[in-house]
Coordinates of C-alpha atoms (C1' of nucleotides) in Angstrom, one line a residue:
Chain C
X135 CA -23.1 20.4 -22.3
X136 CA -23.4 16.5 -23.0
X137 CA -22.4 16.0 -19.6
X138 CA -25.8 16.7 -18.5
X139 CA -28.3 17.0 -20.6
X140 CA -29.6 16.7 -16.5
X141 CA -28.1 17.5 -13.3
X142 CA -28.4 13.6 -12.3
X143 CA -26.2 12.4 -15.2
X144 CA -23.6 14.7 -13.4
X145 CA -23.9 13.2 -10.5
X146 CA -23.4 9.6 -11.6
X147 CA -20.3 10.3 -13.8
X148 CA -17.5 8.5 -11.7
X149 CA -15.2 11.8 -12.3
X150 CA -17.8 13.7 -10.1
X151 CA -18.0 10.6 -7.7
X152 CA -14.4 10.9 -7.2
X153 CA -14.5 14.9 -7.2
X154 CA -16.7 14.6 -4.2
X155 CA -14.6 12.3 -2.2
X156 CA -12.1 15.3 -1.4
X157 CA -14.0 18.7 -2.4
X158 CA -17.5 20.3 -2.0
X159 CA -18.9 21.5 -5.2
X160 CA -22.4 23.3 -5.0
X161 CA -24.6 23.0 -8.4
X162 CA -23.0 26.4 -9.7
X163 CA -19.4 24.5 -9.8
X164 CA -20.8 21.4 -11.3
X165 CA -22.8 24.2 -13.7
X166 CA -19.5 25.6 -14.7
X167 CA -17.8 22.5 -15.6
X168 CA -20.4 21.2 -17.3
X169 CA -20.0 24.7 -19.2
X170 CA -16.9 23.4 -20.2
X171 CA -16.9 20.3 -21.7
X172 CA -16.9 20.1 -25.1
X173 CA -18.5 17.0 -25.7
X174 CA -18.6 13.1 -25.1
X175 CA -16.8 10.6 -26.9
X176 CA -16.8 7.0 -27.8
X177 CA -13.5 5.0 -28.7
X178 CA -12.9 1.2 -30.1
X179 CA -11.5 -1.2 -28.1
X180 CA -7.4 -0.7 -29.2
X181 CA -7.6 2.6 -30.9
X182 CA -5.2 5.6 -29.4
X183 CA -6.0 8.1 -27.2
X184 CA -2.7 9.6 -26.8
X185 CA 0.5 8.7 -28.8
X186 CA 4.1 9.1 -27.7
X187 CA 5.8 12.3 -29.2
X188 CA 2.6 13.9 -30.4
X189 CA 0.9 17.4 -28.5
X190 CA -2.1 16.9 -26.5
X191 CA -3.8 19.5 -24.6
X192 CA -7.1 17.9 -23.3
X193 CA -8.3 16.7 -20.2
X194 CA -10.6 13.8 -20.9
X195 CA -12.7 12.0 -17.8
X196 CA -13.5 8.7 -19.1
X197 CA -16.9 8.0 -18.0
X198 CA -16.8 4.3 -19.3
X199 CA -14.6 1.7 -20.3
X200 CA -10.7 0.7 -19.6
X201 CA -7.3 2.1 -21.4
X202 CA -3.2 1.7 -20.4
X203 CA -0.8 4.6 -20.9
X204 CA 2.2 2.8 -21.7
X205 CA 5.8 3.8 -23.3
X206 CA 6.9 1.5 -26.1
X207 CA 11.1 1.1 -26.1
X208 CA 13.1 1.0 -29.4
X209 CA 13.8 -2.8 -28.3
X210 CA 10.3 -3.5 -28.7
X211 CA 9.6 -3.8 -24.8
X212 CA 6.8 -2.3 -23.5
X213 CA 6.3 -0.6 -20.0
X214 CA 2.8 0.4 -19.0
X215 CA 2.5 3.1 -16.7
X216 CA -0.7 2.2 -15.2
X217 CA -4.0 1.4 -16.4
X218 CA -6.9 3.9 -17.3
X219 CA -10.2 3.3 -15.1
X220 CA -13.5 4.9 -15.1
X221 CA -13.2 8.2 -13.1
X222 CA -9.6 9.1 -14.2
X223 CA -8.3 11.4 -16.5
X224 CA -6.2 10.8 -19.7
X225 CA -4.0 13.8 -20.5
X226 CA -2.6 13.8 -17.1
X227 CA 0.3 14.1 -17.7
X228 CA 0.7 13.9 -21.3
X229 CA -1.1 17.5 -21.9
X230 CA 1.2 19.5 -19.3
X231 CA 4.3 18.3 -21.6
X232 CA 5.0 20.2 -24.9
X233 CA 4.6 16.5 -26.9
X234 CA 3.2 13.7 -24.4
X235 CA 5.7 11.3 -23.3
X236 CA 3.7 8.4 -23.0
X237 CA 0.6 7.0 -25.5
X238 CA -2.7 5.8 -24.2
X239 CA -4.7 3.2 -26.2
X240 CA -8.5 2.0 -25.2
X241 CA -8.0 -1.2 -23.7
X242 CA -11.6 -1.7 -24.0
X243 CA -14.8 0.6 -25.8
X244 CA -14.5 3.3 -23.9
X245 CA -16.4 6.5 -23.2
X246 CA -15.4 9.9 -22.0
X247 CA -16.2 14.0 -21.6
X248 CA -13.8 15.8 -23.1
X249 CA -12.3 19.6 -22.5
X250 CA -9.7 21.8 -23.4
X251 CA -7.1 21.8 -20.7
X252 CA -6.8 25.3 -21.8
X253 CA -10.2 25.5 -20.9
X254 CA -10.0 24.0 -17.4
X255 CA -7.3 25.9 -16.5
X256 CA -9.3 29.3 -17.6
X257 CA -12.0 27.5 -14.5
X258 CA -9.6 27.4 -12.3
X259 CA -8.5 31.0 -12.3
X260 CA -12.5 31.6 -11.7
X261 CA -12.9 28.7 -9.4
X262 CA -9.8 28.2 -7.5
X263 CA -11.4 24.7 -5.9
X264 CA -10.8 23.3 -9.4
X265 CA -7.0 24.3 -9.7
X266 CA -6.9 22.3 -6.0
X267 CA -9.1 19.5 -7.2
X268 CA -6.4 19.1 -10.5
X269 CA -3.5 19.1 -7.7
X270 CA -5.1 16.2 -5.9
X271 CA -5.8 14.1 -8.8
X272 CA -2.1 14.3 -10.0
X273 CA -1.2 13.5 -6.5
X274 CA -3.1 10.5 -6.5
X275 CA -1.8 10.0 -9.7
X276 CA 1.8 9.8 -8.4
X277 CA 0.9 8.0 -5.8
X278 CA -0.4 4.5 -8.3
X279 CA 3.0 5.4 -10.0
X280 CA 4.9 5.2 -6.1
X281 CA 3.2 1.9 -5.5
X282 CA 4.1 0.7 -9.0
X283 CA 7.8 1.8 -8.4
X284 CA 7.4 -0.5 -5.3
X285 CA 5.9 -3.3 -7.2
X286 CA 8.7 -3.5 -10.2
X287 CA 11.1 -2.7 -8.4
X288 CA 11.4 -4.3 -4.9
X289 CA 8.7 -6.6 -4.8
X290 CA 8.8 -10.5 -5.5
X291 CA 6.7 -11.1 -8.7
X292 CA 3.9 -12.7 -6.8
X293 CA 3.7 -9.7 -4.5
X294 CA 3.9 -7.9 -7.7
X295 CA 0.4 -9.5 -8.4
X296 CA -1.3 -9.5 -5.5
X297 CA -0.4 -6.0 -5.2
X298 CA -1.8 -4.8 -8.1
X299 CA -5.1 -6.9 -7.9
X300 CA -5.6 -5.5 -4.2
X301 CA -4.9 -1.7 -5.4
X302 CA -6.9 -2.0 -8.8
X303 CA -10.2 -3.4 -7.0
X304 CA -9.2 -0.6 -4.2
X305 CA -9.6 2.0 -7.2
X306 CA -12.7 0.0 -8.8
X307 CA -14.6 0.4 -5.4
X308 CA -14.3 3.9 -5.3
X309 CA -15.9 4.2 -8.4
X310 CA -18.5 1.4 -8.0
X311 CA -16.9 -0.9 -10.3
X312 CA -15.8 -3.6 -7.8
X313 CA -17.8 -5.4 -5.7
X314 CA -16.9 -6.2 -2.2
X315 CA -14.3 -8.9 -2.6
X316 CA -14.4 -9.5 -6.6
X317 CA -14.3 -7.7 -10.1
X318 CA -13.8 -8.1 -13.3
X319 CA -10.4 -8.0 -14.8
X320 CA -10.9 -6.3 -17.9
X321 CA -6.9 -7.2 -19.1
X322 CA -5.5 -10.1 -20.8
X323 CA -2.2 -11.6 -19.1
X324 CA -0.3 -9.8 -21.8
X325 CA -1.1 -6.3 -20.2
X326 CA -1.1 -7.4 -16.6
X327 CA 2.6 -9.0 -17.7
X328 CA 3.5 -5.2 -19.0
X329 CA 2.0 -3.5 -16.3
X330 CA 4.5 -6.0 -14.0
X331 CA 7.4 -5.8 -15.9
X332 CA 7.6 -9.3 -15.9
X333 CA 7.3 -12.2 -18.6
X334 CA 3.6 -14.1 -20.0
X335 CA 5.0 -17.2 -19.2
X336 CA 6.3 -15.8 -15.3
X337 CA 2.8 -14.5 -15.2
X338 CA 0.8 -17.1 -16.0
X339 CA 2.4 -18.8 -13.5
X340 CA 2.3 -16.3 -10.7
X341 CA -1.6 -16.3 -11.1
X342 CA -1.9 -20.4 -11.1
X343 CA -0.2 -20.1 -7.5
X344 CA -2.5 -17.9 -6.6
X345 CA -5.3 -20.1 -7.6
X346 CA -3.4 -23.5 -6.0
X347 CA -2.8 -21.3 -3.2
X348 CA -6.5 -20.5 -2.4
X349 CA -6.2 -16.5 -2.5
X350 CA -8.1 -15.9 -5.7
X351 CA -10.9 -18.1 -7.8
X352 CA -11.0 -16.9 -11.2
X353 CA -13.5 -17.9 -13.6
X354 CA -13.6 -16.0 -17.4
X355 CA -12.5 -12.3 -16.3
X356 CA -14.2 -12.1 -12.8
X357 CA -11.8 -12.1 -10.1
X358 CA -12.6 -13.2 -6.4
X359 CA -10.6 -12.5 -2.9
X360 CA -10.8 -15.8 -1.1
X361 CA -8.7 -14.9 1.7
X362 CA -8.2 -10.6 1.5
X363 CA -6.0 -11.0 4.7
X364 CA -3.3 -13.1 3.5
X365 CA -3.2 -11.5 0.4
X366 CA -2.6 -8.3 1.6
X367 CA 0.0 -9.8 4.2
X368 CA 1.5 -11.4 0.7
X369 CA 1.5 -7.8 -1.2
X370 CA 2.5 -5.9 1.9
X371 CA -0.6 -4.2 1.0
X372 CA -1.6 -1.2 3.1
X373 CA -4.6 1.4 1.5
X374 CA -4.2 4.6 1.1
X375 CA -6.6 7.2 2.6
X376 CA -6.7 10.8 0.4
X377 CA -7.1 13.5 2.6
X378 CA -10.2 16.1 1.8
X379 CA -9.3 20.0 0.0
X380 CA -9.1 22.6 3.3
X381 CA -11.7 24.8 2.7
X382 CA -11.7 28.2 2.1
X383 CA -11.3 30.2 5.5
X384 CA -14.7 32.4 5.2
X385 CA -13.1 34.5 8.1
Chain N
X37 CA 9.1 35.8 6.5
X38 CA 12.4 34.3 6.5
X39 CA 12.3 33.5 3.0
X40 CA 13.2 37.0 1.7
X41 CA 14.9 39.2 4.0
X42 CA 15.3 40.9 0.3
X43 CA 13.5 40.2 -2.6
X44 CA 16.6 39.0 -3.6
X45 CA 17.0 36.0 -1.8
X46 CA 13.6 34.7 -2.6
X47 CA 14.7 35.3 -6.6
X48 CA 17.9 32.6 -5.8
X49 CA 15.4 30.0 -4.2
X50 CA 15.2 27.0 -6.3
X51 CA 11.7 26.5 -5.7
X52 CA 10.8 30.1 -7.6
X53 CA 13.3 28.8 -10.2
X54 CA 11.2 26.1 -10.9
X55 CA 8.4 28.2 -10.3
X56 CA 9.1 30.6 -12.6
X57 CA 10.2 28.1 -15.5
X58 CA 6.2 27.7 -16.4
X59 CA 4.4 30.7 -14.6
X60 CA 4.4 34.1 -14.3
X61 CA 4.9 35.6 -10.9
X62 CA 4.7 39.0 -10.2
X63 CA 6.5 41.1 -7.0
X64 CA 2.8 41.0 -5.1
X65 CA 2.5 36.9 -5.9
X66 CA 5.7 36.4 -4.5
X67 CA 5.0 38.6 -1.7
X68 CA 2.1 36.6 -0.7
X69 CA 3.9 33.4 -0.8
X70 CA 6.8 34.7 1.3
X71 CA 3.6 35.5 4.2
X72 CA 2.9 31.5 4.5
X73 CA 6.2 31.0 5.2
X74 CA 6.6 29.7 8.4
X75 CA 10.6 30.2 8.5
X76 CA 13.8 27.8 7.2
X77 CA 14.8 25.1 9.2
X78 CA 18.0 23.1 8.6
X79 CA 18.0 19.3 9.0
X80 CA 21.2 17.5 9.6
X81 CA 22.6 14.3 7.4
X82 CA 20.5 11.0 8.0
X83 CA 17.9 12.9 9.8
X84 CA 14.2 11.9 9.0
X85 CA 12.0 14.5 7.3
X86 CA 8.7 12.1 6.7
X87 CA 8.1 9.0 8.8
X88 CA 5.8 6.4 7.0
X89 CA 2.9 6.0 8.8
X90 CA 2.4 9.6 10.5
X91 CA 0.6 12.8 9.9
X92 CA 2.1 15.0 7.7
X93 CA 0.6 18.3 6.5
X94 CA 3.6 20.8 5.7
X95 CA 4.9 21.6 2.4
X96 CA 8.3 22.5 2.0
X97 CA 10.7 23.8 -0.4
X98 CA 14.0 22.6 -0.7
X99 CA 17.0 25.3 -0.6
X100 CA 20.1 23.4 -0.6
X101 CA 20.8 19.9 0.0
X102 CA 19.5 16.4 -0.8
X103 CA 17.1 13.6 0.4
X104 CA 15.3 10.7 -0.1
X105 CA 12.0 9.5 -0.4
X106 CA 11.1 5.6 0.4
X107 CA 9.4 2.8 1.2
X108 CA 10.9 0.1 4.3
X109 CA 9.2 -3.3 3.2
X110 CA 8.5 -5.8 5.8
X111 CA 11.3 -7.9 4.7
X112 CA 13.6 -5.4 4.9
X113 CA 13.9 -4.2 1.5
X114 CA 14.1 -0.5 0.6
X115 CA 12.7 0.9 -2.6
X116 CA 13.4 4.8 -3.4
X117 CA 10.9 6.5 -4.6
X118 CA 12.6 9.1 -5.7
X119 CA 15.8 11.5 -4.8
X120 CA 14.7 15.3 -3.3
X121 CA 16.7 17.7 -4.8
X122 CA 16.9 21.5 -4.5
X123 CA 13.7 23.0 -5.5
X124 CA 11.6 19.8 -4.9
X125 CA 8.6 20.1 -2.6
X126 CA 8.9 17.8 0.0
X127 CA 5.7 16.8 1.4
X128 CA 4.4 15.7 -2.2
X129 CA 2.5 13.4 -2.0
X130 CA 2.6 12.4 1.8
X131 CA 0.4 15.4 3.4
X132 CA -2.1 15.1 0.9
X133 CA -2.4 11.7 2.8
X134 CA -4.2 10.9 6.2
X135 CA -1.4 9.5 7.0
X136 CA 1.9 9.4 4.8
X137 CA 2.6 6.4 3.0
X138 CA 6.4 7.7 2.4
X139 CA 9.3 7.9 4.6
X140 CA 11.6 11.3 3.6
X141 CA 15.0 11.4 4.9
X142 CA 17.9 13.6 4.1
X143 CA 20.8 12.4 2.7
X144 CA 23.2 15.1 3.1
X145 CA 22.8 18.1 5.6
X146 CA 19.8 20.5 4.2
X147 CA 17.8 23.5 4.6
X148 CA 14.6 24.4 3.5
X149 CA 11.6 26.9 4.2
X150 CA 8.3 25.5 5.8
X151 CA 4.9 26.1 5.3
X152 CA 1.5 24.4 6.6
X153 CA -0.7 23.2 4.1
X154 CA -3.7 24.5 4.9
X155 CA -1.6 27.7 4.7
X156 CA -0.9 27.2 1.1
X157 CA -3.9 26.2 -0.2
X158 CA -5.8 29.1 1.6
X159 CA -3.4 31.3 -0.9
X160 CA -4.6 28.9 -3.9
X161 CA -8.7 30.1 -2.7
X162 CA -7.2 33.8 -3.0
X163 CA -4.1 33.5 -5.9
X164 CA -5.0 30.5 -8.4
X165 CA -2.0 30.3 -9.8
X166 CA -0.6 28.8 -7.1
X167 CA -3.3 26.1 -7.2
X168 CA -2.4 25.4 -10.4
X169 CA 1.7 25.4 -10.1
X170 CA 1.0 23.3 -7.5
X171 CA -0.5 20.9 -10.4
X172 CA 2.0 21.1 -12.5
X173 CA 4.4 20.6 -9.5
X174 CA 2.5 17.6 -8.9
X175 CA 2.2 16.2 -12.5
X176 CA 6.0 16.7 -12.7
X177 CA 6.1 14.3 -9.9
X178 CA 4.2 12.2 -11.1
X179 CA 6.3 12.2 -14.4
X180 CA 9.8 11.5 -12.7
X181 CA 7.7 8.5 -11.1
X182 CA 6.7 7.4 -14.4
X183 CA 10.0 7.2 -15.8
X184 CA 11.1 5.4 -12.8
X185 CA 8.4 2.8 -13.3
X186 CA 10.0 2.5 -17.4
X187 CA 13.3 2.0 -15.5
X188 CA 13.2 -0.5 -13.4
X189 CA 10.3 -3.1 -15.3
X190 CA 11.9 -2.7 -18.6
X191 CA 14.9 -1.3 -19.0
X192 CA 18.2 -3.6 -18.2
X193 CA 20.7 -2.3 -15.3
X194 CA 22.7 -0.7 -17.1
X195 CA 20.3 1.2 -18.9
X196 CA 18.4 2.2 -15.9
X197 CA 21.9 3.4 -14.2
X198 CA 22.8 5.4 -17.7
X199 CA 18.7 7.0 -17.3
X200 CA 19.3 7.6 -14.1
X201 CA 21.7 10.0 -14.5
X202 CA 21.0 11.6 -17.3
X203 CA 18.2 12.3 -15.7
X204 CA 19.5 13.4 -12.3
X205 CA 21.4 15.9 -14.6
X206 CA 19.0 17.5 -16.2
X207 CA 17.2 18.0 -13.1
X208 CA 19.8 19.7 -11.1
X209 CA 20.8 21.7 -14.4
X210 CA 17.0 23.3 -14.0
X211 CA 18.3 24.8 -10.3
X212 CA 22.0 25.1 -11.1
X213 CA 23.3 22.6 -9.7
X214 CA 25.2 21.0 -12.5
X215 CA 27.5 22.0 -15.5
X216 CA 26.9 21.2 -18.5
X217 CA 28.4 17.8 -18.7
X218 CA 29.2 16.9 -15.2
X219 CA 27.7 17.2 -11.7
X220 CA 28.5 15.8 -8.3
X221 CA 26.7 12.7 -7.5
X222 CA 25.7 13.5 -3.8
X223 CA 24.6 9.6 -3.4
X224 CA 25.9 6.3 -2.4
X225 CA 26.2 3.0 -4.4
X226 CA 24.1 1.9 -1.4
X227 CA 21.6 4.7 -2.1
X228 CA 21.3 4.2 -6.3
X229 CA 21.1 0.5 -5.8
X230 CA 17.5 0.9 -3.9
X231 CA 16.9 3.7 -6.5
X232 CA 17.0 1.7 -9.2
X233 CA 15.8 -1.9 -7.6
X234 CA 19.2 -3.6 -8.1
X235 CA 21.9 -5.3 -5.5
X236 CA 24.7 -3.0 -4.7
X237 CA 27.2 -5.7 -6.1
X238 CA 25.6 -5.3 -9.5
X239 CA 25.2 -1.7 -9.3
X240 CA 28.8 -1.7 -8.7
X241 CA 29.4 -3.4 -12.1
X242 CA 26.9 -1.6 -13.9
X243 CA 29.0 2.0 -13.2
X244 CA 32.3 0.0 -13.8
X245 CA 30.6 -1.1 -17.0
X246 CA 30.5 2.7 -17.5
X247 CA 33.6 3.9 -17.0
X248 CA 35.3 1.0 -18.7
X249 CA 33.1 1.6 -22.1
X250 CA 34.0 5.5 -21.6
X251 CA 30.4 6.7 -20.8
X252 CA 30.9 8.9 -17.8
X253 CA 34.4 9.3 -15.6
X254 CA 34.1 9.5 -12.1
X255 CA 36.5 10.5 -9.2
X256 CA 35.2 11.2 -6.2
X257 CA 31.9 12.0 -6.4
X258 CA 32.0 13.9 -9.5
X259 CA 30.3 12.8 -12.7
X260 CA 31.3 14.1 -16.2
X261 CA 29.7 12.6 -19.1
X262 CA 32.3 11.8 -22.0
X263 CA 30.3 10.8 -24.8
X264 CA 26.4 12.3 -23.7
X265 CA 24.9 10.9 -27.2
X266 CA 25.7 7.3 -26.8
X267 CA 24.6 7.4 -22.7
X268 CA 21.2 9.0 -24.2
X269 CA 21.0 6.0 -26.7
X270 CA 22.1 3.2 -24.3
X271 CA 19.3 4.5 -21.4
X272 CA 16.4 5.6 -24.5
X273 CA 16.6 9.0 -22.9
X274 CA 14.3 11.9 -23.9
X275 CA 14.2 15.0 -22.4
X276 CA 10.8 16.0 -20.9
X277 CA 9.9 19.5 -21.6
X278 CA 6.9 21.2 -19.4
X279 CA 4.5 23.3 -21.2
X280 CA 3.7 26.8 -19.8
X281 CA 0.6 27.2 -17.5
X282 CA -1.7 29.0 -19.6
X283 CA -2.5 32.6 -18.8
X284 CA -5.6 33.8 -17.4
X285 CA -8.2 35.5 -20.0
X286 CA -8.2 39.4 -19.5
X287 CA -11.5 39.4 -22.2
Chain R
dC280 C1' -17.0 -23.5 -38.3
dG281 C1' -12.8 -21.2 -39.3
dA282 C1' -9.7 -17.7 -37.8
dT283 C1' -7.6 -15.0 -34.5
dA284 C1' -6.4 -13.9 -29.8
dA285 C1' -5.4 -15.6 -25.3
dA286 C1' -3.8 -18.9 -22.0
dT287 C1' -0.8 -22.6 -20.7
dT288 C1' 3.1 -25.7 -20.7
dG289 C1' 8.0 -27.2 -21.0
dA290 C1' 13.1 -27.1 -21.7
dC291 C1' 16.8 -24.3 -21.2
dA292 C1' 20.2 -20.5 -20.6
dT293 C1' 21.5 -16.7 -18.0
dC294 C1' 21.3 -12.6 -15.6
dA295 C1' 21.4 -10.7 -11.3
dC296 C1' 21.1 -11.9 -6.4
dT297 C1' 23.1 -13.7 -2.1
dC298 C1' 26.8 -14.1 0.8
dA299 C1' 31.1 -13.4 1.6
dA300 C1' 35.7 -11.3 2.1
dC301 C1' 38.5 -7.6 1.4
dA302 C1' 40.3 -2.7 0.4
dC303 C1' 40.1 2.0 1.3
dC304 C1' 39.3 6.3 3.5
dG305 C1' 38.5 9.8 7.1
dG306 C1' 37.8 10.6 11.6
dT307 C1' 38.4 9.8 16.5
dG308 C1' 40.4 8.7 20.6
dG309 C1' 44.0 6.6 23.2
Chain D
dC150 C1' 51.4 8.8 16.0
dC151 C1' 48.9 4.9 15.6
dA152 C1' 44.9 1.7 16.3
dC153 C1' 40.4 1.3 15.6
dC154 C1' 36.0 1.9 13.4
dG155 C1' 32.0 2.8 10.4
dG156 C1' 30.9 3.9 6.1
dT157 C1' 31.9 3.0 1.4
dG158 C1' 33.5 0.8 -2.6
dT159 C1' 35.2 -3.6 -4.9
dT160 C1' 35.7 -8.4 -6.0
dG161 C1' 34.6 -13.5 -6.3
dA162 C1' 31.9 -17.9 -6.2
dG163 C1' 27.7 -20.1 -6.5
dT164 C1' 22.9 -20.6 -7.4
dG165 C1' 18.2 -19.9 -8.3
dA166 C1' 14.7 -17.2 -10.2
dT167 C1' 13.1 -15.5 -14.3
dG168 C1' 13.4 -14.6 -19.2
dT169 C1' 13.4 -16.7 -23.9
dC170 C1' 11.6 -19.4 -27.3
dA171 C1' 8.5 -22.6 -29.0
dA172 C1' 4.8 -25.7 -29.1
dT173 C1' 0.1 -26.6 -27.7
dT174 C1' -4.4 -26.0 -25.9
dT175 C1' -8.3 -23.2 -25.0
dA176 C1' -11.3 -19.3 -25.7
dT177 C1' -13.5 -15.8 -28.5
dC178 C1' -15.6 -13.8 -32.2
dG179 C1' -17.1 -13.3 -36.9

DNA sequence: CGATAAATTGACATCACTCAACACCGGTGG
DNA sequence: CCACCGGTGTTGAGTGATGTCAATTTATCG
């Protein structure tokens, strides 16, 4: 109901945008999911979303703002998962899982709509597109965590980097975030170490070849491509193209 | 069609296993799923399933046998994604791609029953259910991956070879594959090495490591777990458990 | 302007990789 | 029956990349 107070505010929330990438959804689906929602949120910069070993059972589409979903170990290190952008949803997949696995903390202020996953599920058995939709966002939610497999685990730390700045302005575009060969980089080097599974020190140093290497320019938080080619060449970078929801056979 | 000469048969598939651990199927749902069935095809040892970088757009459901899904670098490095075990859908995520981004290859000989895509989710437009185990499905995957991830950026060889199988166990436990403290390993050093980002030498060690600390015994290819409590606390393994699919509303 | 977070630098130790060689086993064909 | 072979597991030596730890500078925010 907060979603859209009008039909255009529906339209420009980047969970929509990315709805319509891969489904059709006349005004009576975008009716009934706007039915719903149970409201919008704000959250501070570092509070939690979602904490390790608690339940969840919400689907929330952050409209605004950043957030990680990491996993802290008992030896202090911490692993995140991948980072939270606008368009995505947090409770995938802590909310399938009797207690979530995995907490989420705002990275930044952060806004989203909020619904029961009981309550999209209950749309799904009404509108089967949705129960589809849900499938292809976890799928492309396995997919970051494939790539990210790649990065940690087979990929030089400076591929590592490159990787993950190609992919995260690949995922900012979608959603208007990006421009065409910059963004900004909403994490401090202490998250993109954790994302990276590498040290601060390493990392700070991976991103000063970069710069000596004329790929990126950096100034504050904005990040610029200099040379895209060569830094995909350097990730082994190769994007990813979703393919649309088959629809319904009329026939 | 092939699926269930008898009801029977379909009822010893691991993929209804899994299927039924979080929904509720009844005769005429399972009946409907047998019809996409395009028929069970075997694939011999070493054979590919998914080549990286072609159309893909089948689902299918592993009866017997294993695999591997995983990425060729440029420079000739091999990261597995994950291993394909009875019950797993192969075709997640690669034929939600234009193109898949995985290759899938079978490690030992295998069998498993085929059906198109489309095929499947024209039965999620009429039976939602499906749409949405097919989430779940999904957000399972997309779980396994995430623990990967933890594995190899944070956690130290050893650890990541103890998670691995612990793991691995409790996954082929799901599908009976395993006792209750031992299973057979179906995989090469060669194979867990690109698992789990590490050399084969040093994987090698790591399992020696194992034996010599009287964690698991090994001969052949079986695995038995001697002491399961200290392997959980060496790899900070926690068992994952999958809520239900809510039920549809009757009211 | 002070306080806190973030970025940077350097010295150093070590873990895990590379590159070998070698052992073992089962199958296959001479 | 034996020789050969590919696949697999095991061992060793050497080295370089990357983590640790700590100090220092720089930015950010009340």
């Amino acid at each position: 109901m907060d979603l859209a107070a009008s039909g255009k505010a529906l339209h420009q929330h980047p969970f929509v945008t990315r709805l319509l990438q891969h489904v059709n959804l006349d005004p009576v689906d975008l009716k009934s999911l706007d039915a719903i929602i149970d409201g919008e949120i704000s959250i501070r910069k570092r509070r939690d979303l979602i904490i390790d070993g608690y339940v969840y059972r919400k689907l929330c589409f952050v409209k605004d703002g950043y957030a990680m979903r990491y996993k802290l170990l008992r030896n202090g290190k911490r692993q995140i998962l991948n980072v939270v952008l606008p368009g995505d949803i947090v409770g995938i997949p802590g909310s399938f899982y009797e207690r979530a696995a995995y907490s989420v903390t705002a990275i930044t202020d952060l806004t989203m709509n909020v619904c029961a996953l009981d309550a999209y599920v209950q749309l799904c058995y009404r509108r089967p597109q949705f129960g589809l939709a849900l499938s292809w966002f976890a799928v492309q939610e396995a997919t970051t965590y494939a790539e990210h497999i790649i990065d940690v685990g087979r990929r030089t730390p400076i591929e590592r980097l490159s990787h993950f700045l190609l992919e995260l302005h690949a995922r900012l575009l979608v959603v208007g975030r990006a421009e065409k060969t910059s963004f900004v980089l909403p994490f401090s080097q202490e998250v993109l170490a954790d994302v990276l599974g590498l040290s601060v020190p390493h990392l700070n140093r991976m991103m000063q070849r970069l710069r000596s290497e004329h790929l990126i320019a950096d100034s504050d938080r904005k990040i610029e491509f200099i040379d895209v080619g060569a830094l995909q060449a350097l990730a082994h970078y190769q994007p990813q193209e979703l393919a649309p929801i088959p629809l319904p056979k009329t026939a």
